[in-house]
PDB file of C-alpha atoms in Angstrom:
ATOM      1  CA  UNK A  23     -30.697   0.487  55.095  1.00 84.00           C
ATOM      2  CA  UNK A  24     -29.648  -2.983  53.649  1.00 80.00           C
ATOM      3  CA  UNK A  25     -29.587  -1.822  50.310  1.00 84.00           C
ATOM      4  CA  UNK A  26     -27.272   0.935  51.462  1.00 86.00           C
ATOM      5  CA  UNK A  27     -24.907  -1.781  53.003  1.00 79.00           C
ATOM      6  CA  UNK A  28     -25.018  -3.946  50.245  1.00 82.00           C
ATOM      7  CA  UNK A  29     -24.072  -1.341  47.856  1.00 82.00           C
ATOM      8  CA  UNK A  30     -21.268   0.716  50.063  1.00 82.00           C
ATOM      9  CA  UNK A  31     -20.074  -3.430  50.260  1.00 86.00           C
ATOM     10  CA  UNK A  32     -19.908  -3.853  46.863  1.00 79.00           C
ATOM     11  CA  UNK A  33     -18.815  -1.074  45.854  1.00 76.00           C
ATOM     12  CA  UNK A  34     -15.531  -1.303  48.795  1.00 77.00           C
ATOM     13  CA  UNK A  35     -15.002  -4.513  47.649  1.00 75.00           C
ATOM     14  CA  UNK A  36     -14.312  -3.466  44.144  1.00 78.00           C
ATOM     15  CA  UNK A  37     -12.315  -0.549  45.382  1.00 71.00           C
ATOM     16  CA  UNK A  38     -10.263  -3.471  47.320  1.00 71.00           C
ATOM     17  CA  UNK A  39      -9.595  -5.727  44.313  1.00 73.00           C
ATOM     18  CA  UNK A  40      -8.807  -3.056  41.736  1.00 71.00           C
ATOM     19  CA  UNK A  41      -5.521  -3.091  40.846  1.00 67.00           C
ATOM     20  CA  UNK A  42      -3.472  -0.104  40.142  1.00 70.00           C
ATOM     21  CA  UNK A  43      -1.002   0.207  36.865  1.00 65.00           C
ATOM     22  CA  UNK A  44       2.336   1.959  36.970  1.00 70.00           C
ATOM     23  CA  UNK A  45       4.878   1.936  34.379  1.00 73.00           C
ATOM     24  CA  UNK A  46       2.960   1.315  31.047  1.00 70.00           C
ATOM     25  CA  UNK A  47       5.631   1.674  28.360  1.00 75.00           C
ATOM     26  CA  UNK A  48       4.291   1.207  24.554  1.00 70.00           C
ATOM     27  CA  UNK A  49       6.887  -0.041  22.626  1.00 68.00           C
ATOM     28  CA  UNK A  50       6.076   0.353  18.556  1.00 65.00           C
ATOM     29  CA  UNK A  51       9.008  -2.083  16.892  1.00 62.00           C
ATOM     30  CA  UNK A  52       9.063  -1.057  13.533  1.00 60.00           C
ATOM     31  CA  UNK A  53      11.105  -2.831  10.957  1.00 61.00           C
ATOM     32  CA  UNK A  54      14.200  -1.284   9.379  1.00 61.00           C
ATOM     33  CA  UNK A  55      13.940   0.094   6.072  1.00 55.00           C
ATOM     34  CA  UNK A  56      16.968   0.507   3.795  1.00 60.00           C
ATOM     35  CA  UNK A  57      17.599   3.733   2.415  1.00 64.00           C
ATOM     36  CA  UNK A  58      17.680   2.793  -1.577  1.00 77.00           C
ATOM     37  CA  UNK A  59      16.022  -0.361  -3.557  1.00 79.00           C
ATOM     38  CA  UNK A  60      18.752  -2.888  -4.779  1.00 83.00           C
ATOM     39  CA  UNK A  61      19.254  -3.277  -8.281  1.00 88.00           C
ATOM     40  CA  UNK A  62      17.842  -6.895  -8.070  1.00 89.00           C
ATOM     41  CA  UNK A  63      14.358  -5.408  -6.169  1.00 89.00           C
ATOM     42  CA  UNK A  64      14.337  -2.610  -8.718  1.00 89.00           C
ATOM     43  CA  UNK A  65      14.582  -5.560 -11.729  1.00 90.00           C
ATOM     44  CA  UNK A  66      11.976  -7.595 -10.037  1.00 90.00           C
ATOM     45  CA  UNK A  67       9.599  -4.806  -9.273  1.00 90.00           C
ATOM     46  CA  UNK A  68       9.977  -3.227 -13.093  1.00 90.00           C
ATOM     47  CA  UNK A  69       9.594  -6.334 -14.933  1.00 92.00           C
ATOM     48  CA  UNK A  70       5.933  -7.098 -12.627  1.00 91.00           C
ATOM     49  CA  UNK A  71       4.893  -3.312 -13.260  1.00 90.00           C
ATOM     50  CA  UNK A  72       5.645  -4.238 -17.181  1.00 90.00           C
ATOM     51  CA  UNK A  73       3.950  -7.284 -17.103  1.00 91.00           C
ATOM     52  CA  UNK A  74       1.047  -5.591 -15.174  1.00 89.00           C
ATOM     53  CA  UNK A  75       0.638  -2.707 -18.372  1.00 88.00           C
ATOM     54  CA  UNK A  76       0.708  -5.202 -20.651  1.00 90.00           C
ATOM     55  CA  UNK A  77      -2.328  -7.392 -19.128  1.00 88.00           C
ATOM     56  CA  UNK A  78      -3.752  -3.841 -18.776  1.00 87.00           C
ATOM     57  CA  UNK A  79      -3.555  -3.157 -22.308  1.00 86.00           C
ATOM     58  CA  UNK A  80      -4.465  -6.153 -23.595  1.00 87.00           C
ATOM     59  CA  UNK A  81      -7.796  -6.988 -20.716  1.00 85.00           C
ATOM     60  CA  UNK A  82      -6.202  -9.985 -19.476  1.00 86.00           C
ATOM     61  CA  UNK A  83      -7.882 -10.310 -15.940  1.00 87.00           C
ATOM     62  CA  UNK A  84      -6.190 -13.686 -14.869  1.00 90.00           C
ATOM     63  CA  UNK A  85      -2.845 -11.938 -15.795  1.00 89.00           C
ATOM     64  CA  UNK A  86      -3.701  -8.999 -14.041  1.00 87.00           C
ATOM     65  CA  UNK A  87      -4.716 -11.151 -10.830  1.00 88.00           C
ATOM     66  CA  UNK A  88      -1.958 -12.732 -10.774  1.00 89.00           C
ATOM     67  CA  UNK A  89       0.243 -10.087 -10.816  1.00 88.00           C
ATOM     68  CA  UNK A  90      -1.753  -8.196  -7.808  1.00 89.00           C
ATOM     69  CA  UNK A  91      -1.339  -8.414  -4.338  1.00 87.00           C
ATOM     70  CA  UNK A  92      -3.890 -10.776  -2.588  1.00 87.00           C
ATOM     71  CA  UNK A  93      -4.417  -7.843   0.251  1.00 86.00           C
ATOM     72  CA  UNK A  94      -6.533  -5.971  -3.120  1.00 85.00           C
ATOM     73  CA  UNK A  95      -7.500  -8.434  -5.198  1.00 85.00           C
ATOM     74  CA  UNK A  96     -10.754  -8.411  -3.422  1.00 85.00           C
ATOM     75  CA  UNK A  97     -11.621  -4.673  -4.005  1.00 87.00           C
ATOM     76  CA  UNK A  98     -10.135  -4.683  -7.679  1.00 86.00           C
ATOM     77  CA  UNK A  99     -13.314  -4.893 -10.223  1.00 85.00           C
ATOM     78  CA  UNK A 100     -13.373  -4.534 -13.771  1.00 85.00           C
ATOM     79  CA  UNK A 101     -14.362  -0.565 -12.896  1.00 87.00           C
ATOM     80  CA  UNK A 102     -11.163  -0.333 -11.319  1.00 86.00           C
ATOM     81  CA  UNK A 103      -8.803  -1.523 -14.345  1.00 85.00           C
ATOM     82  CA  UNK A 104     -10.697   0.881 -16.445  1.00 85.00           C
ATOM     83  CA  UNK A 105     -10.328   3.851 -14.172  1.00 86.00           C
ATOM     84  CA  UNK A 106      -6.682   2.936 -13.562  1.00 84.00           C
ATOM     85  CA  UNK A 107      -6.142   1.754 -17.581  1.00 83.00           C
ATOM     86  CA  UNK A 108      -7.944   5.501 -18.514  1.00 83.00           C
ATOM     87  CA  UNK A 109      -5.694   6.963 -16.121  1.00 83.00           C
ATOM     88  CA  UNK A 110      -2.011   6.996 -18.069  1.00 80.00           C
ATOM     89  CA  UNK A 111      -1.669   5.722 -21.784  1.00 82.00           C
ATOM     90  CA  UNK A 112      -0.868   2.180 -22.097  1.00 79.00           C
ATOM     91  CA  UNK A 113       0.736   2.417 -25.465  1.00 83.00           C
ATOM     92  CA  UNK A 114       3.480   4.741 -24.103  1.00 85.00           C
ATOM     93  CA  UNK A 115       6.950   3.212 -23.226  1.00 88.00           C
ATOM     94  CA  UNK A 116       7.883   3.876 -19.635  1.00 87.00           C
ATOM     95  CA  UNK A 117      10.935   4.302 -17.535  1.00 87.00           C
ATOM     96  CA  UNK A 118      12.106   4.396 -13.831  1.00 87.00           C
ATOM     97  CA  UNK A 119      12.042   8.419 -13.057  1.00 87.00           C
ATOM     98  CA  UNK A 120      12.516   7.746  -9.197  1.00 87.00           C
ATOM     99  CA  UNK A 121      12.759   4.475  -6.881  1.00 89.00           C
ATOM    100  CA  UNK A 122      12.467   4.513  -2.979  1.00 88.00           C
ATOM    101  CA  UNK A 123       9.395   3.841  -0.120  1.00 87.00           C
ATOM    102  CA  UNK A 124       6.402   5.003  -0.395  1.00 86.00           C
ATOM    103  CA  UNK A 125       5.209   5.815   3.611  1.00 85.00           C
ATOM    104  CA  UNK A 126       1.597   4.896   4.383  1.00 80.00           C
ATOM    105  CA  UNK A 127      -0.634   6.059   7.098  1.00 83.00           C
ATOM    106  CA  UNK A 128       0.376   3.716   9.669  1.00 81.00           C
ATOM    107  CA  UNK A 129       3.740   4.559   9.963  1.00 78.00           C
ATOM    108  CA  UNK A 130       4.990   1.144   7.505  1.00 81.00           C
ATOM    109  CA  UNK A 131       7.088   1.443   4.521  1.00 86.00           C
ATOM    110  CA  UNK A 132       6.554  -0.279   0.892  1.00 88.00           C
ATOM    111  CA  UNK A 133       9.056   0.179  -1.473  1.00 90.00           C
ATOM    112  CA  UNK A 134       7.630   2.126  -4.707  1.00 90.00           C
ATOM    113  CA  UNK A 135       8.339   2.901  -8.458  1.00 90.00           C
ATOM    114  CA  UNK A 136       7.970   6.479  -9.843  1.00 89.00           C
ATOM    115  CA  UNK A 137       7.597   6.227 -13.470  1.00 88.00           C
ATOM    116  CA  UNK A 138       7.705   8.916 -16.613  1.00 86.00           C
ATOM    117  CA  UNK A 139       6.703   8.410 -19.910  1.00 85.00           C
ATOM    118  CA  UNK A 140      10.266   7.788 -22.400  1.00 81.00           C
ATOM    119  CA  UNK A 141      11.064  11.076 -24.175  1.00 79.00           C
ATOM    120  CA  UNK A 142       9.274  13.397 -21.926  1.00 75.00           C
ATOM    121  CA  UNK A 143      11.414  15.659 -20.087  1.00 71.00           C
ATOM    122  CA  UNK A 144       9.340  17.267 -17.691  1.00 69.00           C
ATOM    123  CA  UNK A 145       8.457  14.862 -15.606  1.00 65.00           C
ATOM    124  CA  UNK A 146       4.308  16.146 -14.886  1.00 73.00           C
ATOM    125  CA  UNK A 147       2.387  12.896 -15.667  1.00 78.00           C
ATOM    126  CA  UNK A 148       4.403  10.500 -12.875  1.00 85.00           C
ATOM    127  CA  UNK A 149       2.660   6.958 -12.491  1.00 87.00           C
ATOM    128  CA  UNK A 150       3.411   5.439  -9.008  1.00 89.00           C
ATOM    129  CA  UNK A 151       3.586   1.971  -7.975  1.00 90.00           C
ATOM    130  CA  UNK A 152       3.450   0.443  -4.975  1.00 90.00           C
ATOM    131  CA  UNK A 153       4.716  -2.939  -4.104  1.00 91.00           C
ATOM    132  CA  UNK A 154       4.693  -5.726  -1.588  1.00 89.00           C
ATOM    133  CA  UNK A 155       8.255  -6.931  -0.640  1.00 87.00           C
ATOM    134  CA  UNK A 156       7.658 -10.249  -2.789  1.00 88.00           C
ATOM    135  CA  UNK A 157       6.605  -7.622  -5.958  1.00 87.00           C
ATOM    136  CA  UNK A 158       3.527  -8.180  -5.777  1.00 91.00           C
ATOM    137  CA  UNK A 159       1.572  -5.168  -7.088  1.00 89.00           C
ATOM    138  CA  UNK A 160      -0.609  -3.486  -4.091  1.00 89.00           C
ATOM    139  CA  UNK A 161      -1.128  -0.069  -5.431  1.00 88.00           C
ATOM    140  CA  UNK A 162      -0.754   1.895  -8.923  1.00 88.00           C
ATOM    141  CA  UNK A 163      -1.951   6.021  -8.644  1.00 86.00           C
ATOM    142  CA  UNK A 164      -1.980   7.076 -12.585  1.00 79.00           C
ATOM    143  CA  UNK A 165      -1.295  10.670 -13.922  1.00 67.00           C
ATOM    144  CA  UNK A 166      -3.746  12.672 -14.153  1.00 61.00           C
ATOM    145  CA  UNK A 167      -4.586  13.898 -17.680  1.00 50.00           C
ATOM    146  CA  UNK A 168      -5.262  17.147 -18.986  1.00 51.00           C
ATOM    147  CA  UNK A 169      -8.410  17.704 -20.660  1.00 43.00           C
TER     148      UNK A 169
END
């Protein structure tokens, strides 16, 4: 009969203590995005992506880390460049088919390069960048190739 007593206690005294939440309100600030990249962003952003295929091209890992974001430069082996190198040709010249933000799963915005190879007018094999604000590369998806 104790135990009973001691539990119904315990158990009234939680019941007594709890306390009850009204009004939870989840605010999500999220930061405003412009519509279009300025010319200056566009410049910056270009000229890194450049700088980035010609590393590439010529296996120059410090210039390649130092042109990557530090969020990836963890993940980024040697594998990696060669997948990503394999995955569009190198020797091409490229240009700017598209510029704008590229939307990622949790809900932020990084602004993002579309590019085509020169000469080609349908615009199939598109290479995408991905930047950081400061240009720092964080993310390049190659064409795929027919084979």
């Amino acid at each position: 009969m104790k135990k009973i007593f001691l539990g119904l206690t315990l158990l009234a005294a939680q019941l007594m203590f709890a306390q009850k939440v009204t009004g939870v309100k989840v605010e999500k600030t999220q930061k405003e995005v412009p519509a279009q990249l300025s010319k200056e962003k566009i410049n910056l952003y270009n000229d890194n992506f450049l700088k980035f295929v010609e590393a590439l091209k010529s296996s120059n890992r410090p210039a390649v880390d130092a042109l990557l974001s530090e969020k990836v430069k963890e993940i980024v082996t040697d594998d990696v460049l060669k997948k990503v190198k394999e995955g569009f040709d190198v020797n091409k010249k490229l240009e700017i088919l598209k510029t704008g933000y590229h939307k990622l799963m949790d809900g932020s915005s990084l602004p993002s390069i579309n590019y085509k190879y020169a000469g080609d007018s349908s615009s199939k094999e598109v290479i995408m960048a991905v930047f950081e604000e400061d240009g720092k590369i964080l993310g390049v998806m190659p064409a795929k190739k027919d084979k």
